[in-house]
Amino acid sequence: MSPSQIVIEFIRHIEVPDLDQAIALLAPHVEYDNVPIGKVHGPDAVRAILQPFCAGFDEIDWVIHHQVSNEHQAGDASSGAIVMNERTDRFRSGERWIELPVCGVFRVNDDGLIELWRDYFDDATLRSQLSPS
Amino acid sequence: MSPSQIVIEFIRHIEVPDLDQAIALLAPHVEYDNVPIGKVHGPDAVRAILQPFCAGFDEIDWVIHHQVSNEHQAGDASSGAIVMNERTDRFRSGERWIELPVCGVFRVNDDGLIELWRDYFDDATLRSQLSPS
């Protein structure tokens, strides 16, 4: 699989959700950064965030609008391929959908493992839907 | 210039700031979307946002950490090339720097003009620095 395909596969596993399969695509030293909230390191820490969050919803649907990468650029000095995507992360609870516009940055190493996952979004947009007034 | 170079050039003009040169790189129907705030259309509307914002600072420095694009992918059905970048947008007022983590999505048309500029960021991160308590 190309770096771009690995990122798509990772997201598809989260949608099931099949966290064992998703976590298996992470490097041992993976950095997971929710930019406005903070970052954690390591697959166990990623699971500790994703598991309760995913368990709180009846359906997960992350729509990828665009995804681009530098995997075809030769001579890039950086380690690993950068994959970036523009998404709408959707979560259903009963009849209600939460929708969060997200821009994600991933770095996939030469072993095909994700060593960076950094999501940009507006925290208030998420919180206002998690706790509607 | 490639689509990726056009986006870099656009950002360099904003840093000067030389808004005439920046606006000249926008398509007539350009969409400028600050995701957590809202979108405007057309070069005049973009200028109406950028001009007072840029005028409020003594120095502008937008650091591009990563930039990737699909310009090398043949057979892409979408119109124009998608360019995405991860940035820290920095603005200096006197001795104080404001720093905003941003993820940008650009679409550059076949005439080399930017027809979409969409920035993802956390609005509270920006506002807390614009109006420090």
mmCIF file of C-alpha atoms in Angstrom:
data_model
loop_
_atom_site.group_PDB
_atom_site.id
_atom_site.type_symbol
_atom_site.label_atom_id
_atom_site.label_comp_id
_atom_site.label_asym_id
_atom_site.label_seq_id
_atom_site.Cartn_x
_atom_site.Cartn_y
_atom_site.Cartn_z
ATOM 1 C CA MET A 1 0.000 0.000 0.000
ATOM 2 C CA SER A 2 1.143 3.541 -0.689
ATOM 3 C CA PRO A 3 1.348 6.044 2.203
ATOM 4 C CA SER A 4 -1.898 7.581 0.945
ATOM 5 C CA GLN A 5 -3.642 4.198 0.920
ATOM 6 C CA ILE A 6 -2.383 3.450 4.447
ATOM 7 C CA VAL A 7 -4.011 6.647 5.745
ATOM 8 C CA ILE A 8 -7.285 5.753 4.008
ATOM 9 C CA GLU A 9 -7.120 2.235 5.474
ATOM 10 C CA PHE A 10 -6.466 3.664 8.951
ATOM 11 C CA ILE A 11 -9.550 5.875 8.717
ATOM 12 C CA ARG A 12 -11.698 3.007 7.409
ATOM 13 C CA HIS A 13 -10.723 0.927 10.482
ATOM 14 C CA ILE A 14 -11.765 3.787 12.775
ATOM 15 C CA GLU A 15 -15.129 3.990 11.036
ATOM 16 C CA VAL A 16 -15.971 0.303 11.729
ATOM 17 C CA PRO A 17 -14.677 0.869 14.471
ATOM 18 C CA ASP A 18 -11.974 -1.786 14.576
ATOM 19 C CA LEU A 19 -9.382 -0.153 16.784
ATOM 20 C CA ASP A 20 -7.081 -3.204 16.845
ATOM 21 C CA GLN A 21 -6.661 -2.936 13.074
ATOM 22 C CA ALA A 22 -6.277 0.841 13.245
ATOM 23 C CA ILE A 23 -3.681 0.744 16.027
ATOM 24 C CA ALA A 24 -1.717 -1.898 14.108
ATOM 25 C CA LEU A 25 -0.952 0.769 11.500
ATOM 26 C CA LEU A 26 0.752 3.064 14.049
ATOM 27 C CA ALA A 27 4.502 3.272 14.685
ATOM 28 C CA PRO A 28 5.691 2.563 18.257
ATOM 29 C CA HIS A 29 6.624 6.230 18.757
ATOM 30 C CA VAL A 30 3.553 7.674 16.988
ATOM 31 C CA GLU A 31 2.593 11.249 17.838
ATOM 32 C CA TYR A 32 -1.158 11.962 17.874
ATOM 33 C CA ASP A 33 -1.817 15.690 18.066
ATOM 34 C CA ASN A 34 -5.283 17.204 18.320
ATOM 35 C CA VAL A 35 -3.900 20.689 17.771
ATOM 36 C CA PRO A 36 -6.284 22.783 19.897
ATOM 37 C CA ILE A 37 -6.340 20.163 22.686
ATOM 38 C CA GLY A 38 -2.900 18.597 22.899
ATOM 39 C CA LYS A 39 -0.749 15.665 21.864
ATOM 40 C CA VAL A 40 -0.026 12.145 23.119
ATOM 41 C CA HIS A 41 2.618 9.593 22.133
ATOM 42 C CA GLY A 42 2.440 5.858 21.509
ATOM 43 C CA PRO A 43 -0.254 3.452 20.279
ATOM 44 C CA ASP A 44 -1.629 2.829 23.791
ATOM 45 C CA ALA A 45 -2.214 6.537 24.336
ATOM 46 C CA VAL A 46 -3.973 6.804 20.964
ATOM 47 C CA ARG A 47 -6.218 3.888 21.887
ATOM 48 C CA ALA A 48 -6.993 5.460 25.277
ATOM 49 C CA ILE A 49 -8.404 8.495 23.414
ATOM 50 C CA LEU A 50 -10.129 6.751 20.499
ATOM 51 C CA GLN A 51 -11.775 3.884 22.391
ATOM 52 C CA PRO A 52 -14.061 5.861 24.745
ATOM 53 C CA PHE A 53 -14.726 8.462 22.048
ATOM 54 C CA CYS A 54 -15.752 5.894 19.417
ATOM 55 C CA ALA A 55 -17.750 3.880 21.977
ATOM 56 C CA GLY A 56 -19.887 6.937 22.614
ATOM 57 C CA PHE A 57 -21.409 6.902 19.109
ATOM 58 C CA ASP A 58 -23.662 4.632 17.080
ATOM 59 C CA GLU A 59 -22.000 5.333 13.735
ATOM 60 C CA ILE A 60 -18.748 6.887 12.529
ATOM 61 C CA ASP A 61 -18.341 8.284 9.026
ATOM 62 C CA TRP A 62 -15.241 10.289 8.131
ATOM 63 C CA VAL A 63 -15.645 11.808 4.671
ATOM 64 C CA ILE A 64 -12.370 12.576 2.888
ATOM 65 C CA HIS A 65 -12.904 15.523 0.517
ATOM 66 C CA HIS A 66 -9.305 15.812 -0.647
ATOM 67 C CA GLN A 67 -6.159 13.896 0.114
ATOM 68 C CA VAL A 68 -2.727 14.759 -1.273
ATOM 69 C CA SER A 69 0.768 13.535 -0.486
ATOM 70 C CA ASN A 70 4.389 13.972 -1.433
ATOM 71 C CA GLU A 71 4.938 10.267 -1.971
ATOM 72 C CA HIS A 72 5.832 10.809 -5.627
ATOM 73 C CA GLN A 73 8.485 13.453 -4.970
ATOM 74 C CA ALA A 74 12.009 12.120 -5.291
ATOM 75 C CA GLY A 75 14.869 13.646 -3.337
ATOM 76 C CA ASP A 76 12.741 14.747 -0.393
ATOM 77 C CA ALA A 77 15.081 15.051 2.582
ATOM 78 C CA SER A 78 12.419 14.440 5.232
ATOM 79 C CA SER A 79 11.906 10.997 6.698
ATOM 80 C CA GLY A 80 8.683 9.384 5.574
ATOM 81 C CA ALA A 81 5.912 10.562 3.292
ATOM 82 C CA ILE A 82 3.567 13.411 4.222
ATOM 83 C CA VAL A 83 -0.131 12.783 3.574
ATOM 84 C CA MET A 84 -2.656 15.559 4.147
ATOM 85 C CA ASN A 85 -6.414 15.328 3.942
ATOM 86 C CA GLU A 86 -9.430 17.577 4.267
ATOM 87 C CA ARG A 87 -12.292 15.759 5.985
ATOM 88 C CA THR A 88 -15.681 16.029 7.594
ATOM 89 C CA ASP A 89 -15.578 13.732 10.625
ATOM 90 C CA ARG A 90 -19.170 12.666 11.318
ATOM 91 C CA PHE A 91 -20.443 10.867 14.444
ATOM 92 C CA ARG A 92 -24.024 9.675 14.943
ATOM 93 C CA SER A 93 -25.668 9.394 18.320
ATOM 94 C CA GLY A 94 -29.228 8.124 17.925
ATOM 95 C CA GLU A 95 -30.788 10.315 15.242
ATOM 96 C CA ARG A 96 -28.311 13.159 15.672
ATOM 97 C CA TRP A 97 -25.131 13.647 13.619
ATOM 98 C CA ILE A 98 -22.152 15.614 14.886
ATOM 99 C CA GLU A 99 -20.064 17.018 12.033
ATOM 100 C CA LEU A 100 -16.558 18.384 12.447
ATOM 101 C CA PRO A 101 -14.511 19.983 9.625
ATOM 102 C CA VAL A 102 -10.947 18.683 9.976
ATOM 103 C CA CYS A 103 -7.623 19.005 8.197
ATOM 104 C CA GLY A 104 -5.230 16.141 8.958
ATOM 105 C CA VAL A 105 -1.470 15.805 8.549
ATOM 106 C CA PHE A 106 0.062 12.317 8.558
ATOM 107 C CA ARG A 107 3.631 11.121 8.200
ATOM 108 C CA VAL A 108 4.019 7.488 7.104
ATOM 109 C CA ASN A 109 7.430 5.882 7.590
ATOM 110 C CA ASP A 110 9.246 3.512 5.268
ATOM 111 C CA ASP A 111 7.782 0.521 7.138
ATOM 112 C CA GLY A 112 4.283 1.688 6.175
ATOM 113 C CA LEU A 113 3.443 2.800 9.718
ATOM 114 C CA ILE A 114 1.921 6.135 10.724
ATOM 115 C CA GLU A 115 4.338 8.024 12.969
ATOM 116 C CA LEU A 116 2.478 11.361 13.011
ATOM 117 C CA TRP A 117 -1.256 12.123 13.017
ATOM 118 C CA ARG A 118 -2.056 15.776 13.549
ATOM 119 C CA ASP A 119 -5.626 17.079 13.206
ATOM 120 C CA TYR A 120 -6.524 20.770 12.829
ATOM 121 C CA PHE A 121 -10.069 21.802 13.781
ATOM 122 C CA ASP A 122 -12.004 24.377 15.749
ATOM 123 C CA ASP A 123 -12.444 23.065 19.264
ATOM 124 C CA ALA A 124 -15.558 25.156 19.957
ATOM 125 C CA THR A 125 -17.230 23.666 16.860
ATOM 126 C CA LEU A 126 -16.734 20.191 18.352
ATOM 127 C CA ARG A 127 -17.652 21.073 21.949
ATOM 128 C CA SER A 128 -20.826 22.934 21.004
ATOM 129 C CA GLN A 129 -22.109 19.756 19.338
ATOM 130 C CA LEU A 130 -20.969 17.374 22.084
ATOM 131 C CA SER A 131 -22.796 19.430 24.713
ATOM 132 C CA PRO A 132 -25.638 21.196 22.902
ATOM 133 C CA SER A 133 -27.179 23.925 25.005
ATOM 134 C CA MET B 1 5.080 28.361 -11.864
ATOM 135 C CA SER B 2 3.570 25.140 -10.581
ATOM 136 C CA PRO B 3 0.399 25.262 -8.437
ATOM 137 C CA SER B 4 2.578 24.670 -5.374
ATOM 138 C CA GLN B 5 4.870 27.568 -6.285
ATOM 139 C CA ILE B 6 1.872 29.845 -6.880
ATOM 140 C CA VAL B 7 0.639 29.198 -3.329
ATOM 141 C CA ILE B 8 4.113 29.930 -1.921
ATOM 142 C CA GLU B 9 4.293 33.129 -3.985
ATOM 143 C CA PHE B 10 0.845 34.183 -2.731
ATOM 144 C CA ILE B 11 1.936 33.743 0.889
ATOM 145 C CA ARG B 12 5.192 35.614 0.286
ATOM 146 C CA HIS B 13 3.198 38.598 -1.037
ATOM 147 C CA ILE B 14 1.034 38.584 2.090
ATOM 148 C CA GLU B 15 4.146 38.614 4.265
ATOM 149 C CA VAL B 16 5.515 41.821 2.650
ATOM 150 C CA PRO B 17 2.550 42.716 2.704
ATOM 151 C CA ASP B 18 1.973 43.523 -0.944
ATOM 152 C CA LEU B 19 -1.746 42.871 -1.273
ATOM 153 C CA ASP B 20 -1.928 44.053 -4.899
ATOM 154 C CA GLN B 21 0.465 41.280 -5.913
ATOM 155 C CA ALA B 22 -1.318 38.742 -3.698
ATOM 156 C CA ILE B 23 -4.792 39.614 -5.002
ATOM 157 C CA ALA B 24 -3.500 39.367 -8.594
ATOM 158 C CA LEU B 25 -3.061 35.622 -8.016
ATOM 159 C CA LEU B 26 -6.759 35.110 -7.180
ATOM 160 C CA ALA B 27 -9.429 33.937 -9.624
ATOM 161 C CA PRO B 28 -12.444 36.254 -10.128
ATOM 162 C CA HIS B 29 -14.730 33.799 -8.324
ATOM 163 C CA VAL B 30 -12.247 32.888 -5.559
ATOM 164 C CA GLU B 31 -13.691 31.427 -2.357
ATOM 165 C CA TYR B 32 -11.849 32.412 0.839
ATOM 166 C CA ASP B 33 -13.028 30.328 3.767
ATOM 167 C CA ASN B 34 -11.807 30.810 7.331
ATOM 168 C CA VAL B 35 -13.524 27.616 8.441
ATOM 169 C CA PRO B 36 -14.513 28.524 12.026
ATOM 170 C CA ILE B 37 -15.516 32.079 11.029
ATOM 171 C CA GLY B 38 -17.055 31.931 7.560
ATOM 172 C CA LYS B 39 -16.414 32.385 3.853
ATOM 173 C CA VAL B 40 -16.391 35.249 1.348
ATOM 174 C CA HIS B 41 -16.193 35.277 -2.444
ATOM 175 C CA GLY B 42 -14.228 37.422 -4.878
ATOM 176 C CA PRO B 43 -10.879 39.245 -4.744
ATOM 177 C CA ASP B 44 -12.418 42.457 -3.348
ATOM 178 C CA ALA B 45 -13.888 40.578 -0.390
ATOM 179 C CA VAL B 46 -10.535 38.899 0.272
ATOM 180 C CA ARG B 47 -8.811 42.280 0.242
ATOM 181 C CA ALA B 48 -11.431 43.714 2.606
ATOM 182 C CA ILE B 49 -10.419 41.055 5.150
ATOM 183 C CA LEU B 50 -6.655 40.993 4.618
ATOM 184 C CA GLN B 51 -6.002 44.744 4.388
ATOM 185 C CA PRO B 52 -7.145 45.809 7.867
ATOM 186 C CA PHE B 53 -5.792 42.606 9.414
ATOM 187 C CA CYS B 54 -2.320 42.997 7.890
ATOM 188 C CA ALA B 55 -2.279 46.749 8.636
ATOM 189 C CA GLY B 56 -2.693 45.947 12.319
ATOM 190 C CA PHE B 57 0.736 44.279 12.584
ATOM 191 C CA ASP B 58 4.388 45.337 12.282
ATOM 192 C CA GLU B 59 5.596 42.079 10.742
ATOM 193 C CA ILE B 60 4.018 39.030 9.109
ATOM 194 C CA ASP B 61 5.803 35.694 8.906
ATOM 195 C CA TRP B 62 3.924 32.607 7.741
ATOM 196 C CA VAL B 63 6.082 29.521 8.214
ATOM 197 C CA ILE B 64 5.219 26.603 5.920
ATOM 198 C CA HIS B 65 6.129 23.329 7.651
ATOM 199 C CA HIS B 66 4.820 21.021 4.960
ATOM 200 C CA GLN B 67 3.203 21.584 1.611
ATOM 201 C CA VAL B 68 1.928 18.818 -0.643
ATOM 202 C CA SER B 69 -0.163 18.804 -3.796
ATOM 203 C CA ASN B 70 -1.692 16.533 -6.371
ATOM 204 C CA GLU B 71 -0.226 18.406 -9.302
ATOM 205 C CA HIS B 72 1.685 15.319 -10.407
ATOM 206 C CA GLN B 73 -1.330 13.025 -10.485
ATOM 207 C CA ALA B 74 -2.595 12.378 -13.989
ATOM 208 C CA GLY B 75 -6.213 11.582 -14.666
ATOM 209 C CA ASP B 76 -7.552 13.547 -11.707
ATOM 210 C CA ALA B 77 -11.163 14.349 -12.515
ATOM 211 C CA SER B 78 -11.363 17.481 -10.368
ATOM 212 C CA SER B 79 -10.781 20.888 -11.890
ATOM 213 C CA GLY B 80 -7.504 22.432 -10.849
ATOM 214 C CA ALA B 81 -4.714 21.241 -8.590
ATOM 215 C CA ILE B 82 -5.153 20.853 -4.835
ATOM 216 C CA VAL B 83 -2.329 22.254 -2.701
ATOM 217 C CA MET B 84 -2.375 21.752 1.072
ATOM 218 C CA ASN B 85 0.019 23.206 3.604
ATOM 219 C CA GLU B 86 0.643 23.082 7.335
ATOM 220 C CA ARG B 87 1.718 26.477 8.642
ATOM 221 C CA THR B 88 2.364 28.623 11.657
ATOM 222 C CA ASP B 89 0.983 32.064 10.796
ATOM 223 C CA ARG B 90 2.936 34.601 12.874
ATOM 224 C CA PHE B 91 2.072 38.285 13.353
ATOM 225 C CA ARG B 92 4.201 40.747 15.309
ATOM 226 C CA SER B 93 2.806 43.766 17.109
ATOM 227 C CA GLY B 94 5.609 45.695 18.785
ATOM 228 C CA GLU B 95 7.610 43.098 20.694
ATOM 229 C CA ARG B 96 4.799 40.557 20.829
ATOM 230 C CA TRP B 97 4.291 37.706 18.369
ATOM 231 C CA ILE B 98 0.917 36.087 17.773
ATOM 232 C CA GLU B 99 1.268 32.507 16.504
ATOM 233 C CA LEU B 100 -1.561 30.540 14.916
ATOM 234 C CA PRO B 101 -1.279 26.885 13.819
ATOM 235 C CA VAL B 102 -3.074 26.602 10.467
ATOM 236 C CA CYS B 103 -3.815 23.982 7.847
ATOM 237 C CA GLY B 104 -4.622 25.455 4.426
ATOM 238 C CA VAL B 105 -6.348 23.973 1.393
ATOM 239 C CA PHE B 106 -5.894 25.704 -1.978
ATOM 240 C CA ARG B 107 -7.210 24.902 -5.438
ATOM 241 C CA VAL B 108 -5.257 26.442 -8.314
ATOM 242 C CA ASN B 109 -6.943 26.522 -11.702
ATOM 243 C CA ASP B 110 -5.398 25.903 -15.108
ATOM 244 C CA ASP B 111 -4.756 29.639 -15.544
ATOM 245 C CA GLY B 112 -2.514 29.587 -12.471
ATOM 246 C CA LEU B 113 -5.040 31.448 -10.310
ATOM 247 C CA ILE B 114 -6.166 30.486 -6.822
ATOM 248 C CA GLU B 115 -9.900 29.742 -6.846
ATOM 249 C CA LEU B 116 -10.150 28.284 -3.324
ATOM 250 C CA TRP B 117 -8.316 29.213 -0.130
ATOM 251 C CA ARG B 118 -9.638 27.442 2.955
ATOM 252 C CA ASP B 119 -7.847 27.716 6.317
ATOM 253 C CA TYR B 120 -8.473 25.372 9.265
ATOM 254 C CA PHE B 121 -7.527 26.656 12.723
ATOM 255 C CA ASP B 122 -8.843 26.953 16.259
ATOM 256 C CA ASP B 123 -10.652 30.263 16.562
ATOM 257 C CA ALA B 124 -10.167 30.520 20.334
ATOM 258 C CA THR B 125 -6.395 30.146 19.863
ATOM 259 C CA LEU B 126 -6.449 33.212 17.611
ATOM 260 C CA ARG B 127 -8.862 35.307 19.688
ATOM 261 C CA SER B 128 -7.074 34.666 22.977
ATOM 262 C CA GLN B 129 -3.923 36.185 21.463
ATOM 263 C CA LEU B 130 -5.667 39.104 19.724
ATOM 264 C CA SER B 131 -7.331 40.128 22.985
ATOM 265 C CA PRO B 132 -5.054 38.872 25.776
ATOM 266 C CA SER B 133 -6.732 39.072 29.152
#
